[in-house]
Coordinates of C-alpha atoms in Angstrom, one line a residue:
Chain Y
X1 CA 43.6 6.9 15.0
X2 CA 40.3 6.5 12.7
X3 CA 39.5 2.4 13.3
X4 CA 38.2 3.1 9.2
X5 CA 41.7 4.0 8.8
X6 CA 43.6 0.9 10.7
X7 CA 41.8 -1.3 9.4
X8 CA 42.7 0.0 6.0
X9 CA 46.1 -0.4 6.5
X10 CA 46.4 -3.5 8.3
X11 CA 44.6 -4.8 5.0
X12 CA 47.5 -2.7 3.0
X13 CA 50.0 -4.5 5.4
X14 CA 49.1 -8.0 5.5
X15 CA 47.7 -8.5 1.7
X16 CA 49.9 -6.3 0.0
X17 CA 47.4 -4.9 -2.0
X18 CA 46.2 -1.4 -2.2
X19 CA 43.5 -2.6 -4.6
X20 CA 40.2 -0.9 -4.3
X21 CA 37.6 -2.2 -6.4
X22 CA 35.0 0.0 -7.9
X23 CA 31.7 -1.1 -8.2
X24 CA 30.2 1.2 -10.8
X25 CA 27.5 -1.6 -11.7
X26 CA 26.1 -0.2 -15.1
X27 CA 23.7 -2.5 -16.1
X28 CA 24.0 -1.7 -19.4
X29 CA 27.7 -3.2 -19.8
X30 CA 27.2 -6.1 -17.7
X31 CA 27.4 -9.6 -19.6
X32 CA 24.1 -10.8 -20.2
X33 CA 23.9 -13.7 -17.3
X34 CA 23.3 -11.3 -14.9
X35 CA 21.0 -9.3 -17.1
X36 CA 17.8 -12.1 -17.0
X37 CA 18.1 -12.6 -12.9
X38 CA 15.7 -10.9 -10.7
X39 CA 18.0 -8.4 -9.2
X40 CA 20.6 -8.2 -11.5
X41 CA 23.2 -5.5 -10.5
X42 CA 23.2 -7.2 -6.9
X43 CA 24.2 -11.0 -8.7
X44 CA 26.6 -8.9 -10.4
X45 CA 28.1 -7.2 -7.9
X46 CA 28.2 -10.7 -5.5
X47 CA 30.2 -12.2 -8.2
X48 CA 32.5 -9.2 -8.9
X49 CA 32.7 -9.7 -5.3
X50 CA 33.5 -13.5 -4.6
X51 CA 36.0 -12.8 -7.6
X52 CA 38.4 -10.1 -6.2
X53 CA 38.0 -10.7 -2.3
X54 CA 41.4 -12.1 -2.3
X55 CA 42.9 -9.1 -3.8
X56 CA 41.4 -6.0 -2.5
X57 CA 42.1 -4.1 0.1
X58 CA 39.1 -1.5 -0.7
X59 CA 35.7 -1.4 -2.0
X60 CA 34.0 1.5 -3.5
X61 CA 30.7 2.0 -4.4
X62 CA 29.5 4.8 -6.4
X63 CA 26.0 5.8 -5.5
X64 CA 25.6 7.2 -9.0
X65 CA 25.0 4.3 -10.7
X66 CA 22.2 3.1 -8.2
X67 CA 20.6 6.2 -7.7
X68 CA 20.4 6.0 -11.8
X69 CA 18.1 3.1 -10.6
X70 CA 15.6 4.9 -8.5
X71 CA 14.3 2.7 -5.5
X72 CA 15.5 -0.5 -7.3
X73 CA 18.9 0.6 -7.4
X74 CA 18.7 2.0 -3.7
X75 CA 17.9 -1.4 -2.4
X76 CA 21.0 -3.1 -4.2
X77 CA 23.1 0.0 -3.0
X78 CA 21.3 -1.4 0.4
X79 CA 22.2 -5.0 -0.2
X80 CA 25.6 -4.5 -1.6
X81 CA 27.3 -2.9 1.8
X82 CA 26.0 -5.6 3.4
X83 CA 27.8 -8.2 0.6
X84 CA 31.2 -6.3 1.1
X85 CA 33.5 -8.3 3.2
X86 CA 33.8 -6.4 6.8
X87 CA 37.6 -6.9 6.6
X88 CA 37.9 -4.3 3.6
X89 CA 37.7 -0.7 3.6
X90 CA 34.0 0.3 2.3
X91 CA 34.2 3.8 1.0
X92 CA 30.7 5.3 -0.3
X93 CA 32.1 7.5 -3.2
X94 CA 29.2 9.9 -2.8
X95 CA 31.1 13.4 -3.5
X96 CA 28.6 15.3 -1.3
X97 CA 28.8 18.4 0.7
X98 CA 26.2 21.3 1.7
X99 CA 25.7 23.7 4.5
X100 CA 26.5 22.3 7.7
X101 CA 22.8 21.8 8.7
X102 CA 22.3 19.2 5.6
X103 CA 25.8 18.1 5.5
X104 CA 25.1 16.3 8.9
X105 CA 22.4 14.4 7.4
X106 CA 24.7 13.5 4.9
X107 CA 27.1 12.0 7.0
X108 CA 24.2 10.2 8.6
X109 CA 23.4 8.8 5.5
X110 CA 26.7 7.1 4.8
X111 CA 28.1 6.2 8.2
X112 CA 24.6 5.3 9.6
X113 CA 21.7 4.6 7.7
X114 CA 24.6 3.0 5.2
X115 CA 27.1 2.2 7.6
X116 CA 30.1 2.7 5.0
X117 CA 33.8 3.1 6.6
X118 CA 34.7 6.1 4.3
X119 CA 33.0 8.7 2.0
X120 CA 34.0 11.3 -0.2
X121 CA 32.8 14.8 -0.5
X122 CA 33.4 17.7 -2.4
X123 CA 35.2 20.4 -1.3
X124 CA 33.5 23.9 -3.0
X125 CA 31.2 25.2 0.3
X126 CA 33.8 24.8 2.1
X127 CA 34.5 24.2 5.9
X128 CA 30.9 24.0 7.8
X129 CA 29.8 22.1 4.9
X130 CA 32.6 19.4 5.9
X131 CA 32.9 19.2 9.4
X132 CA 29.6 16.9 10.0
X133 CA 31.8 14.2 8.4
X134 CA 34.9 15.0 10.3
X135 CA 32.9 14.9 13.4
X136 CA 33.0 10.9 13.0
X137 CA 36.5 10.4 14.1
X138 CA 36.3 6.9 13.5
X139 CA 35.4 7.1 9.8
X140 CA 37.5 7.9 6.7
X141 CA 36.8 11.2 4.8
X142 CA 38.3 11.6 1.6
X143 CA 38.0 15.2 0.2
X144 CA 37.9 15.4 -3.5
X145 CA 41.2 17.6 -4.2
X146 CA 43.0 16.6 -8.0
X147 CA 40.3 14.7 -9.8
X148 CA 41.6 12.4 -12.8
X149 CA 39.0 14.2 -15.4
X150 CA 39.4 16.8 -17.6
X151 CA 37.7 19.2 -16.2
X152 CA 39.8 19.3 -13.3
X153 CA 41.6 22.4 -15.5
X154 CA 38.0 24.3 -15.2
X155 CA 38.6 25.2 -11.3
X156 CA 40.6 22.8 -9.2
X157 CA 44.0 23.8 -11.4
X158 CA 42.8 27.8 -11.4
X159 CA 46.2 29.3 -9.7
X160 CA 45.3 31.2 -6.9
X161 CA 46.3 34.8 -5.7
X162 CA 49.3 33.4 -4.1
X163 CA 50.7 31.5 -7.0
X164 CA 49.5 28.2 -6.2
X165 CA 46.8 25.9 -7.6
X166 CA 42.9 25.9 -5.8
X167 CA 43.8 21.8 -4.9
X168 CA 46.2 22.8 -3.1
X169 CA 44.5 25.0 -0.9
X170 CA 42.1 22.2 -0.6
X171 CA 45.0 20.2 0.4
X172 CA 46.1 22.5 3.1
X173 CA 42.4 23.4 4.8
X174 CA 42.1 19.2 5.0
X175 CA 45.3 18.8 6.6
X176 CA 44.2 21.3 9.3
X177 CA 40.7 20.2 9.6
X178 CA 40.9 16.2 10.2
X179 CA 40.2 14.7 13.5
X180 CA 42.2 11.8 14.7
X181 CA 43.6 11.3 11.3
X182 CA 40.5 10.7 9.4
X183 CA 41.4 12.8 6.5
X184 CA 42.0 11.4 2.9
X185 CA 42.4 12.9 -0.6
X186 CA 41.3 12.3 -3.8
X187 CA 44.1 12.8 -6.3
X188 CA 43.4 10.9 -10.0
X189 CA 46.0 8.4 -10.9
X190 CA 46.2 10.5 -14.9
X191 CA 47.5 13.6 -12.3
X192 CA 51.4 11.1 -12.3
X193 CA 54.2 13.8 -11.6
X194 CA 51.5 16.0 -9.1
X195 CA 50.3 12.8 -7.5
X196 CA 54.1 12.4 -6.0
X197 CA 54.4 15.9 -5.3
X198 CA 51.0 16.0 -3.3
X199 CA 51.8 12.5 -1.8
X200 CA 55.6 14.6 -0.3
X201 CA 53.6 17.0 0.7
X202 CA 50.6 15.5 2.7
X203 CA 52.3 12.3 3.8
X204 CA 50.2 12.0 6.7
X205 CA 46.8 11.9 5.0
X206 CA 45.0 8.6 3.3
X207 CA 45.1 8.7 -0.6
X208 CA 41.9 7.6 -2.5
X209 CA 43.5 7.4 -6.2
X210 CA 41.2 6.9 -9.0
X211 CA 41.4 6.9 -12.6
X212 CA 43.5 3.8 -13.5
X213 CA 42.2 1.6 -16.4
X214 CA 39.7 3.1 -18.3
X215 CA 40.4 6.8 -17.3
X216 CA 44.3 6.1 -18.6
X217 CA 46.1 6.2 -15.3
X218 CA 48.5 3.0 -14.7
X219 CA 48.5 1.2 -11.6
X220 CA 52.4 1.1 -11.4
X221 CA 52.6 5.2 -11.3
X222 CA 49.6 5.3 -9.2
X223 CA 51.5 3.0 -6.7
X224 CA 54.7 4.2 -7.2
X225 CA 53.8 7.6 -6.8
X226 CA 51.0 7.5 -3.9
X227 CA 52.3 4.6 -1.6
X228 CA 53.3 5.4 1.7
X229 CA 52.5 2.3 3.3
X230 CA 54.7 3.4 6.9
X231 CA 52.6 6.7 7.2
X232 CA 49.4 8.3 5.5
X233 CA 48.0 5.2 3.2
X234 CA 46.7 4.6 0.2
X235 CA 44.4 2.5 -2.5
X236 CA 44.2 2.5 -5.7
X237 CA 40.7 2.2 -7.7
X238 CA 39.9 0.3 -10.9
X239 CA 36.4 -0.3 -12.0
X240 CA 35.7 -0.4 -15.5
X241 CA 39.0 -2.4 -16.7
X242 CA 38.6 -5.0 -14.1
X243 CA 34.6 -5.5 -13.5
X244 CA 34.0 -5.5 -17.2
X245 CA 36.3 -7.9 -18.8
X246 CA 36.0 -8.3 -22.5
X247 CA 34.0 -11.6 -23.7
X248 CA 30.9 -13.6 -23.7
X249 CA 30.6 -15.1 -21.1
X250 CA 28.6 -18.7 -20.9
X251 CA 28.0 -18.6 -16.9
X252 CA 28.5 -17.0 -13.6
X253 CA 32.0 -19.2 -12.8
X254 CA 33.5 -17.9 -16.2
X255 CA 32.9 -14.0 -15.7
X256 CA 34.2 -14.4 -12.6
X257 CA 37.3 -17.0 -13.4
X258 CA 37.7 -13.3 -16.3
X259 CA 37.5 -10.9 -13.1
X260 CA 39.9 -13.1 -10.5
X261 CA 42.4 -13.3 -13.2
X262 CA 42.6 -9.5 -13.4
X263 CA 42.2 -9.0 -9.5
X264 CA 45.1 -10.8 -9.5
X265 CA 46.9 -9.9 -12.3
X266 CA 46.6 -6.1 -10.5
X267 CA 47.5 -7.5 -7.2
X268 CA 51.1 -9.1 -8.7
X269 CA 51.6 -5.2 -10.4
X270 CA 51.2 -3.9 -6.4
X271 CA 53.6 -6.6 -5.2
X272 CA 56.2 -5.6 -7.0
X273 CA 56.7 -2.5 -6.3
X274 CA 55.2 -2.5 -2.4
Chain N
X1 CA 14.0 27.8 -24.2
X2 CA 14.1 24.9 -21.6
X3 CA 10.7 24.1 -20.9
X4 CA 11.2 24.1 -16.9
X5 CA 12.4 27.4 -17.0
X6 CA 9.1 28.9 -19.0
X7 CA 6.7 26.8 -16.4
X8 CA 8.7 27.9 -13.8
X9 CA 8.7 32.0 -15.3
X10 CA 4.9 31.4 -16.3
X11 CA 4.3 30.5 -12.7
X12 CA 6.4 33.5 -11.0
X13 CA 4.2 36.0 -13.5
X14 CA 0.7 34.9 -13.1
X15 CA 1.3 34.1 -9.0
X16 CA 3.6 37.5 -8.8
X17 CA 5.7 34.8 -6.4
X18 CA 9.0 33.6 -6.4
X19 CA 8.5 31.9 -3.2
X20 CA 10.4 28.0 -2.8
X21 CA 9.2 25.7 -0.7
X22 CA 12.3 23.6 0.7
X23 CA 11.1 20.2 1.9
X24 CA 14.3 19.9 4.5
X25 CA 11.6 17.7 6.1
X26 CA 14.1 16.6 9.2
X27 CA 11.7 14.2 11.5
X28 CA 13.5 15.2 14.5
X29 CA 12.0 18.8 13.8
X30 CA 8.2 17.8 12.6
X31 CA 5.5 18.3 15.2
X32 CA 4.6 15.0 17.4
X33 CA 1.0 14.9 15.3
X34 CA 3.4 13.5 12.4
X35 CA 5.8 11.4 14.3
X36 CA 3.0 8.7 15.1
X37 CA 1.7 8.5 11.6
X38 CA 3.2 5.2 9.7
X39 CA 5.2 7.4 6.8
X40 CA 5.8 10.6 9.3
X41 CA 7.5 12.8 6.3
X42 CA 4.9 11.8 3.3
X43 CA 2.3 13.0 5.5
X44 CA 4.2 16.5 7.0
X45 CA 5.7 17.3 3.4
X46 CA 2.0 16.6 2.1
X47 CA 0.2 18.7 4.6
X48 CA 2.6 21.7 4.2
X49 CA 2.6 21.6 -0.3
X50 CA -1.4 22.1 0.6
X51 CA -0.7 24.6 3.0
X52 CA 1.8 26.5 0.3
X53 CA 0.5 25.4 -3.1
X54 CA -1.5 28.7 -3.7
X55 CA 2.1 31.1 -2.6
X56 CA 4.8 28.8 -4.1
X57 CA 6.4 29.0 -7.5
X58 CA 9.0 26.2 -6.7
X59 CA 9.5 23.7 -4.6
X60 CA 13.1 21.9 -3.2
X61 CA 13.3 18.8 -1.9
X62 CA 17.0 18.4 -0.4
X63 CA 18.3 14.4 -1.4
X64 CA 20.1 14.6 2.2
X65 CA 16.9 15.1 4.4
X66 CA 15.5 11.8 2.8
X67 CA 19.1 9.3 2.6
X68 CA 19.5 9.7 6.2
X69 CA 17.2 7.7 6.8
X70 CA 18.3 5.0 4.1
X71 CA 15.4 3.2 2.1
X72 CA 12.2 4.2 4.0
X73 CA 13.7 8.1 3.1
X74 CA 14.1 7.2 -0.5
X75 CA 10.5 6.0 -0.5
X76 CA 9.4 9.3 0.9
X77 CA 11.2 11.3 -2.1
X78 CA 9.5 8.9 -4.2
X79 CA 6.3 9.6 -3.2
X80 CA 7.2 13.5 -2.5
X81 CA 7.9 14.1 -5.9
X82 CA 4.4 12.7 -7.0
X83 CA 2.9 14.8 -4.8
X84 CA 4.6 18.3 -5.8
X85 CA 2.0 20.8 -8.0
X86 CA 2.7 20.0 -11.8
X87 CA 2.6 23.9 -12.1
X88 CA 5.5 24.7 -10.0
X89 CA 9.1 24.3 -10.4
X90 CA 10.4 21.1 -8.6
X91 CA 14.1 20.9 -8.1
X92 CA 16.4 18.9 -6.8
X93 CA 18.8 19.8 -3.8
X94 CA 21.6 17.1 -4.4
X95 CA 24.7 19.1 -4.9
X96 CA 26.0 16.0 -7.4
X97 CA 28.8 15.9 -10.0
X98 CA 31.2 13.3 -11.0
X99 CA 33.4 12.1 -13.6
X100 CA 31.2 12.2 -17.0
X101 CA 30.7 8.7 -17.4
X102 CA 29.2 8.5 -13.6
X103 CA 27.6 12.5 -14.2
X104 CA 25.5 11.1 -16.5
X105 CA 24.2 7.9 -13.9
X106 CA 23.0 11.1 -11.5
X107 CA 21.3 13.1 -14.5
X108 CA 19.6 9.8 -15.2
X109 CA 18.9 9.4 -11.3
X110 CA 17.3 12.8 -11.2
X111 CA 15.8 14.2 -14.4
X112 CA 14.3 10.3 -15.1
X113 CA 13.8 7.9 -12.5
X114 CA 13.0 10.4 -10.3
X115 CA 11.4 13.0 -13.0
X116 CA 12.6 16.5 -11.0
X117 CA 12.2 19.7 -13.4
X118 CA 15.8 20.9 -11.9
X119 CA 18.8 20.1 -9.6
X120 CA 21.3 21.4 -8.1
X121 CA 25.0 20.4 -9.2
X122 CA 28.5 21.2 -7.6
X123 CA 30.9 22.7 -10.1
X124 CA 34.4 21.9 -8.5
X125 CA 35.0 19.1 -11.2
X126 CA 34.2 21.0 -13.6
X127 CA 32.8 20.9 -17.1
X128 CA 32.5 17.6 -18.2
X129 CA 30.8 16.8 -14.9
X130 CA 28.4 19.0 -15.5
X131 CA 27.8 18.4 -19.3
X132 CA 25.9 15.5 -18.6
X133 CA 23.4 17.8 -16.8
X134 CA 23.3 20.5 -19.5
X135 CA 22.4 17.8 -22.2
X136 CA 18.7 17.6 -20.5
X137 CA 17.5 21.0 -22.4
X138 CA 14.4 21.0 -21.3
X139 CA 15.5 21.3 -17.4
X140 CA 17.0 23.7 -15.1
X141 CA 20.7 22.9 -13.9
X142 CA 21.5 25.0 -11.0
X143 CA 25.5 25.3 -10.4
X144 CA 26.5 26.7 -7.0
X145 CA 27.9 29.8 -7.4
X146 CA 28.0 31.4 -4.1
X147 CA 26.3 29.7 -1.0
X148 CA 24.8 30.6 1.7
X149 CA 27.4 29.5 4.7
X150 CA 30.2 30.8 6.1
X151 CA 32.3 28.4 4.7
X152 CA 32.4 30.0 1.2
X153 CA 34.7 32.3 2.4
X154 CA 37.3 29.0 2.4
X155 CA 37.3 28.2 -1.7
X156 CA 34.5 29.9 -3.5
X157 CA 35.5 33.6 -2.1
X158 CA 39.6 33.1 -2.9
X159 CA 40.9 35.6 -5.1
X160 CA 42.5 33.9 -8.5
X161 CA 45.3 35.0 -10.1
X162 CA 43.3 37.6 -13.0
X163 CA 42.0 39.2 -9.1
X164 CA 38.3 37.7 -9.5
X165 CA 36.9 35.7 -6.6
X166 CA 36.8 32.0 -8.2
X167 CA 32.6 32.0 -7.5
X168 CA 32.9 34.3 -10.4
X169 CA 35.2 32.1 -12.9
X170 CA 32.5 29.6 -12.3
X171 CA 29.8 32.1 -12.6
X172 CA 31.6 32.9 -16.5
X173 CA 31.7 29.5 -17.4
X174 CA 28.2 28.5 -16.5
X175 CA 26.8 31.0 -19.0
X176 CA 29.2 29.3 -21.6
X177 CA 27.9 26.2 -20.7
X178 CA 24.0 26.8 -21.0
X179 CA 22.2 24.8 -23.5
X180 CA 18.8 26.3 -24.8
X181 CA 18.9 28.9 -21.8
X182 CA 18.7 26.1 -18.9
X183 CA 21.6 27.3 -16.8
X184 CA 20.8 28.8 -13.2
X185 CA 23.3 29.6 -10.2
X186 CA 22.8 29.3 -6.9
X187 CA 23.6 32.5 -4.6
X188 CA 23.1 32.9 -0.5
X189 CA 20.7 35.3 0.0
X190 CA 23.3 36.1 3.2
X191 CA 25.5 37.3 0.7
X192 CA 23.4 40.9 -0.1
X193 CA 25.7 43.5 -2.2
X194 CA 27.0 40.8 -4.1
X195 CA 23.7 39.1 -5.5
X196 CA 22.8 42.5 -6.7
X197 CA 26.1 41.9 -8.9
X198 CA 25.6 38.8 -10.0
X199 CA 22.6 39.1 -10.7
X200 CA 24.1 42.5 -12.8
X201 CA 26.5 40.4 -14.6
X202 CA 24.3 37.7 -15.4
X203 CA 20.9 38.9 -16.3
X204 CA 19.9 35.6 -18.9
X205 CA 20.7 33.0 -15.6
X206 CA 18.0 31.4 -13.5
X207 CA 18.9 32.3 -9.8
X208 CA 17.8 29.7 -7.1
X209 CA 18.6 31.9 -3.6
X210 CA 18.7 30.3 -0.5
X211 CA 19.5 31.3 2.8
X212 CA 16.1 33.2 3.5
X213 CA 15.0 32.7 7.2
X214 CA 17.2 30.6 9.8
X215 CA 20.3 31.1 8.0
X216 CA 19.7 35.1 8.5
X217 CA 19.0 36.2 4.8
X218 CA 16.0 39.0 4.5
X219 CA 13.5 38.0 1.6
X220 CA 13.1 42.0 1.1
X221 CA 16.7 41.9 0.0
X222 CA 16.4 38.8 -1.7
X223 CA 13.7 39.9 -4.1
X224 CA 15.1 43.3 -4.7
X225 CA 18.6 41.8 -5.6
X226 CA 17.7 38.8 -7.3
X227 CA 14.5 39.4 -9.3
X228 CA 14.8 40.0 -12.6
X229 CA 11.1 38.6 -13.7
X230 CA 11.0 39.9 -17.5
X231 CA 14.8 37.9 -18.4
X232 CA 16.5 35.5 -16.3
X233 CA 13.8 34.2 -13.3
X234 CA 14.6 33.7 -9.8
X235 CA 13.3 31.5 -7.0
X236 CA 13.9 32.4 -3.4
X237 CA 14.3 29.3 -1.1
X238 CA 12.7 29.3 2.6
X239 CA 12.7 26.0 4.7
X240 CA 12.8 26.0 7.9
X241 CA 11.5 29.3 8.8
X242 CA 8.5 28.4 6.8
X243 CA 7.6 24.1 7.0
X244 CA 9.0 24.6 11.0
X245 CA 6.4 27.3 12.5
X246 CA 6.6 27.5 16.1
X247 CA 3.7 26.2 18.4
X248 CA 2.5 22.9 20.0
X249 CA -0.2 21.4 17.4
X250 CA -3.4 19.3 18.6
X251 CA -4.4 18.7 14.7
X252 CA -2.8 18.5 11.3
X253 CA -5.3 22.0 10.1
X254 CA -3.7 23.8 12.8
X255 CA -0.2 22.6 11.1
X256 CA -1.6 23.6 8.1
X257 CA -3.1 27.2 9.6
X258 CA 0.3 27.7 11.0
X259 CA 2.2 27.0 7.5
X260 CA -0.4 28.9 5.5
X261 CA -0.1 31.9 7.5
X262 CA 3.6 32.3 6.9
X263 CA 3.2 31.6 3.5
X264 CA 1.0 34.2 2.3
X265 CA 3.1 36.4 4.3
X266 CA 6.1 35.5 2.3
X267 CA 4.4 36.3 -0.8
X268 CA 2.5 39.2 0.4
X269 CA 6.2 40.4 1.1
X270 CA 7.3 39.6 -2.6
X271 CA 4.4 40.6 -4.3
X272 CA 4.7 43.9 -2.2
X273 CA 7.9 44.4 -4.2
X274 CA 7.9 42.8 -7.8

């Protein structure tokens, strides 16, 4: 079994939490604190860090917003892995693919030159432009498959020649192309009612559930929907709703006291239905 | 009009080329001249733009070649894209696409800290991860269409449920997305018949055609299919058949010689046909 993967769920198992903690660090919604330092998405994200440790069971970092950055934001990309605590999953939530040549540099990119536990790609070019990621056996890859946007009625809901949707044709091609159960999905938290049926269906594979907060997903379908805590895994991602609590905040302790309150308040929702 | 598409369609007329340079600059493939210099991929992605800037109408830089080697690779995009001709098209290669909110960090990434006249995005998401992309009007947004690998035959080739391969739902929806005529597609040169088709059906898109060289495509084909110099534009993309020539080089002129050579022979061929 992917190491990525057991130590994912012995962080499920022992906290309780399936928690993953999105760090999309837009330094254009960040209180102002963090805003004067010299490096001010990396203070952020240390705080956001210090703030939910107790609570998550997952990181994820979404290159986006530090590629948005240029060279700055690659070196707090950089700096942030290195800040994540080593006990929780680390999942680079790059959504990248391309011919099998690339892909591999890809792959090297996030599980060595970054050395994240998990990444997610995209699914369109198919097999070759996958199996570079698979080939890391100890690593988590999570396939995008039901995203939690709108546009997932564009091409992933497009029903097929036989009758069934294009995710779940993705579904079925991941299922057979994992290697020592590194496979995960993505399947968006606002998907409730398909996120169960594709949980029944795939119980084996590690769930990467995004969309609640912001997007409009709730944590208590998302969790009562895609646990499976015996078999496949799964975590849950907030980032917006808990990384950019409302208020002004007068210091570092406060924003963080803001961000600990919700980590926790999110953690108590998992409890209770784990 | 997009003002990348008329420099790139100004360039393709007055050069009679629709050659693309593809800077998959992999270090493990450079000649050992290079691999003792201090920034080994600045200097081998300089030396081949002067050995190509007379014959190219376009050049790619693929975003995976440079991550995998973390920060020092970023630095070397940096610096890559500052050394690209101003006359020719510079795109992109990073395959991106994300939620809108996170859609719009990578068209910020991509059209402004790193100033490229064009990318290349991934349309499984759907529209509103590509909006964010289509808002730049002045750029090129290349969507894959139909790629190159083998592996398109897994999603992009199944047959929907109106009996059209879903590369062609995507291919209809692209030209409804187009703002200001800066929509392109990307289709496999390896794919000849159904270029020619595409390229039928869509005469108003940009084509960016890869697959030329070591993935098996025939520029011939490619030019014959895919021009269509007096509407839509098209760029044929050759990398390693062209940046890797064979040999064992004492000197970075014989590099040069070597890169040269094959480029004017690539646009001899093109200019033999348009």
């Amino acid at each position: 079994m992917s190491s990525a993967r057991n130590k994912a769920n012995s962080r499920i198992a022992s906290l309780r939490s399936m928690l993953c903690v999105g760090l999309d660090s837009d330094l254009s919604k960040m209180p102002a604190i963090f805003r004067s330092m010299e490096r001010p998405v990396l203070e952020f994200n240390r705080a956001v860090i210090r703030a939910t440790a107790a609570h998550a069971a997952a990181y994820k970092v979404n290159t986006a917003f530090y590629e948005s950055r240029g060279l700055s934001g690659m070196r707090d990309l950089d700096d942030t892995l290195q800040a994540l605590p080593p006990e929780c999953l680390s999942i680079a939530d790059a959504k990248r693919a391309d011919i099998g040549n690339t892909s591999r540099q890809y792959a090297k990119a996030f599980f060595e030159a970054w050395p994240f536990d998990a990444i997610t790609v995209a699914p369109y070019m198919g097999f070759d432009s996958l199996e570079p990621f698979f080939e890391y056996d100890d690593k988590l890859v999570f396939v995008l498959c039901l995203t939690s946007n709108s546009g997932s009625a564009d091409f992933e809901e497009r029903i097929l020649d036989d009758g069934r949707p294009l995710y779940r044709a993705v579904l079925d091609r991941v299922r057979s192309w994992q290697r020592n159960g590194n496979a995960g999905i993505v399947v968006g938290a606002t998907k409730a009612g398909l996120l169960q049926e594709l949980r029944q269906e795939a119980p084996e594979l590690f769930f990467l559930i995004p969309g609640v907060g912001a997007q409009g997903g709730s944590m208590q379908e998302a969790v009562n929907q895609g646990a499976d805590p015996d078999r496949g895994g799964a975590v849950v991602n907030v980032s917006r709703a808990l990384i950019f609590p409302p208020g002004d905040f007068r210091s570092i302790e406060e924003f963080e006291d803001a961000v600990r309150h919700e980590a926790a308040k999110l953690h108590n929702d998992i409890k209770a239905i784990l």
